[in-house]
Amino acid sequence: QVQLVESGGGLVQAGDSLRLSCAASGRTFSQYKVAWFRQAPGNEREFVAASSRSGSRTYYADSVKERFTISRDNAKNTVYLQMNNLKPEDTAVYYCAAQGVIGSYYSEYEYPYWGQGTQVTVSS
């Protein structure tokens, strides 16, 4: 089992950057695939980015490609989401998630472990 704690959210202006962090407990973090999802008010939770166990493969939603980068440091049990050129439509609560089975990277239902979320607000 793994516990996840996100940090790094905040209020920024359009065009700014933020880096979110997700710290994981447990000594087997490298065995988990990880992802970031987000949920804006009134919207369903949506996939943002995911990383394979080693970090060698990454996946992105079309809306964030070329602007967001997911990375992980297994030695530090931490996954990051670097967000550049932020837009007002990126405003949402961002969640870190982990799964340890063979499943879709893109579906939230494949991820049994979730953090509490961190708010990102982008003003225009």
Coordinates of N, CA and C in Angstrom, one line a residue, residues 45-109:
R45 N -13.3 14.4 -13.0 CA -11.9 14.3 -12.9 C -11.3 13.9 -14.2
E46 N -10.2 14.5 -14.6 CA -9.6 14.1 -15.9 C -8.1 13.8 -15.8
F47 N -7.7 13.0 -16.7 CA -6.3 12.6 -16.8 C -5.4 13.8 -17.2
V48 N -4.3 13.9 -16.6 CA -3.3 15.0 -17.0 C -2.0 14.4 -17.5
A49 N -1.4 13.5 -16.7 CA -0.1 12.9 -17.1 C 0.2 11.7 -16.3
A50 N 1.0 10.8 -16.9 CA 1.3 9.6 -16.1 C 2.8 9.2 -16.5
S51 N 3.3 8.4 -15.6 CA 4.7 7.9 -15.7 C 4.8 6.4 -15.4
S52 N 5.6 5.7 -16.2 CA 5.9 4.3 -15.9 C 6.7 4.2 -14.6
R53 N 6.9 2.9 -14.2 CA 7.6 2.7 -12.9 C 9.0 3.3 -12.9
S54 N 9.7 3.2 -14.0 CA 11.0 3.7 -14.1 C 11.1 5.2 -14.4
G55 N 10.0 5.7 -15.0 CA 10.0 7.1 -15.5 C 10.4 7.2 -17.0
S56 N 10.7 6.0 -17.6 CA 11.2 6.1 -19.0 C 10.1 6.3 -20.0
R57 N 8.9 6.0 -19.6 CA 7.7 6.3 -20.4 C 6.8 7.3 -19.7
T58 N 6.4 8.3 -20.5 CA 5.4 9.3 -19.9 C 4.3 9.5 -20.9
Y59 N 3.1 9.9 -20.4 CA 1.9 10.0 -21.2 C 1.2 11.3 -20.8
Y60 N 0.6 12.0 -21.7 CA 0.0 13.3 -21.5 C -1.3 13.4 -22.1
A61 N -2.2 14.2 -21.5 CA -3.4 14.7 -22.2 C -3.0 15.7 -23.2
D62 N -3.8 15.7 -24.3 CA -3.5 16.6 -25.4 C -3.5 18.1 -24.9
S63 N -4.3 18.4 -23.9 CA -4.5 19.8 -23.5 C -3.2 20.3 -22.7
V64 N -2.3 19.4 -22.3 CA -1.2 19.8 -21.5 C 0.1 19.5 -22.2
K65 N 0.1 18.8 -23.3 CA 1.3 18.4 -24.0 C 2.1 19.7 -24.4
E66 N 3.4 19.6 -24.3 CA 4.4 20.7 -24.6 C 4.4 21.7 -23.5
R67 N 3.5 21.6 -22.5 CA 3.5 22.6 -21.4 C 3.8 22.0 -20.0
F68 N 3.3 20.7 -19.8 CA 3.5 20.0 -18.6 C 4.5 18.9 -18.8
T69 N 5.2 18.6 -17.7 CA 6.2 17.5 -17.7 C 6.1 16.7 -16.4
I70 N 5.9 15.4 -16.5 CA 5.8 14.6 -15.3 C 7.2 13.9 -15.2
S71 N 7.7 13.8 -13.9 CA 8.9 13.2 -13.7 C 8.9 12.5 -12.3
R72 N 9.8 11.6 -12.0 CA 9.8 11.0 -10.7 C 11.2 10.8 -10.3
D73 N 11.4 10.8 -9.0 CA 12.6 10.4 -8.3 C 12.4 9.3 -7.4
N74 N 12.6 8.1 -7.8 CA 12.3 6.9 -7.0 C 13.1 6.9 -5.7
A75 N 14.3 7.4 -5.8 CA 15.2 7.4 -4.6 C 14.5 8.3 -3.5
K76 N 13.8 9.3 -3.9 CA 13.1 10.2 -3.0 C 11.6 9.9 -2.8
N77 N 11.2 8.9 -3.5 CA 9.7 8.5 -3.4 C 8.8 9.7 -3.8
T78 N 9.2 10.4 -4.8 CA 8.5 11.6 -5.2 C 8.2 11.7 -6.7
V79 N 7.1 12.2 -7.0 CA 6.7 12.4 -8.4 C 6.4 13.9 -8.5
Y80 N 6.8 14.5 -9.7 CA 6.6 15.9 -9.9 C 5.7 16.2 -11.1
L81 N 5.1 17.3 -11.1 CA 4.5 17.8 -12.3 C 4.9 19.3 -12.5
Q82 N 5.8 19.5 -13.5 CA 6.2 20.8 -13.9 C 5.2 21.4 -14.9
M83 N 4.6 22.5 -14.5 CA 3.6 23.1 -15.3 C 4.0 24.5 -15.8
N84 N 4.2 24.6 -17.1 CA 4.6 25.9 -17.7 C 3.5 26.5 -18.5
N85 N 3.6 27.8 -18.7 CA 2.7 28.5 -19.5 C 1.2 28.2 -19.1
L86 N 1.0 28.4 -17.8 CA -0.3 28.0 -17.3 C -1.4 28.9 -17.9
K87 N -2.6 28.3 -18.0 CA -3.7 29.0 -18.6 C -4.9 29.0 -17.6
P88 N -5.8 29.9 -17.6 CA -7.0 29.9 -16.7 C -7.7 28.5 -16.7
E89 N -7.7 27.9 -17.9 CA -8.4 26.6 -17.9 C -7.7 25.5 -17.2
D90 N -6.5 25.7 -16.8 CA -5.8 24.7 -16.0 C -6.2 24.8 -14.5
T91 N -7.0 25.7 -14.1 CA -7.5 25.9 -12.8 C -8.3 24.6 -12.4
A92 N -7.8 24.0 -11.3 CA -8.4 22.7 -10.8 C -7.7 22.3 -9.5
V93 N -8.3 21.3 -8.9 CA -7.6 20.5 -7.9 C -6.9 19.4 -8.6
Y94 N -5.6 19.4 -8.3 CA -4.7 18.4 -8.9 C -4.4 17.2 -7.9
Y95 N -4.6 16.0 -8.4 CA -4.5 14.8 -7.6 C -3.3 13.9 -8.1
C96 N -2.6 13.4 -7.2 CA -1.6 12.4 -7.5 C -2.2 11.0 -7.3
A97 N -1.9 10.1 -8.1 CA -2.5 8.7 -8.0 C -1.4 7.7 -8.3
A98 N -1.6 6.5 -7.8 CA -0.7 5.4 -8.0 C -1.4 4.1 -8.2
Q99 N -0.8 3.3 -9.1 CA -1.3 1.9 -9.3 C -0.2 0.9 -9.4
G100 N -0.4 -0.3 -8.9 CA 0.7 -1.2 -9.0 C 0.4 -2.4 -9.8
V101 N -0.6 -2.3 -10.7 CA -1.0 -3.4 -11.6 C -0.9 -3.0 -13.0
I102 N -1.1 -4.0 -13.9 CA -1.1 -3.7 -15.3 C -2.4 -3.2 -15.7
G103 N -2.5 -1.9 -16.0 CA -3.8 -1.3 -16.4 C -3.6 0.0 -17.1
S104 N -4.7 0.5 -17.6 CA -4.6 1.7 -18.4 C -4.0 2.9 -17.6
Y105 N -3.1 3.6 -18.2 CA -2.5 4.8 -17.5 C -3.6 5.9 -17.4
Y106 N -4.5 5.9 -18.3 CA -5.4 7.0 -18.5 C -6.7 7.0 -17.7
S107 N -7.1 5.8 -17.2 CA -8.3 5.7 -16.5 C -8.1 5.9 -15.0
E108 N -8.9 6.8 -14.4 CA -8.8 7.0 -12.9 C -9.2 5.7 -12.2
Y109 N -10.0 4.9 -12.8 CA -10.5 3.7 -12.1 C -9.4 2.6 -11.9

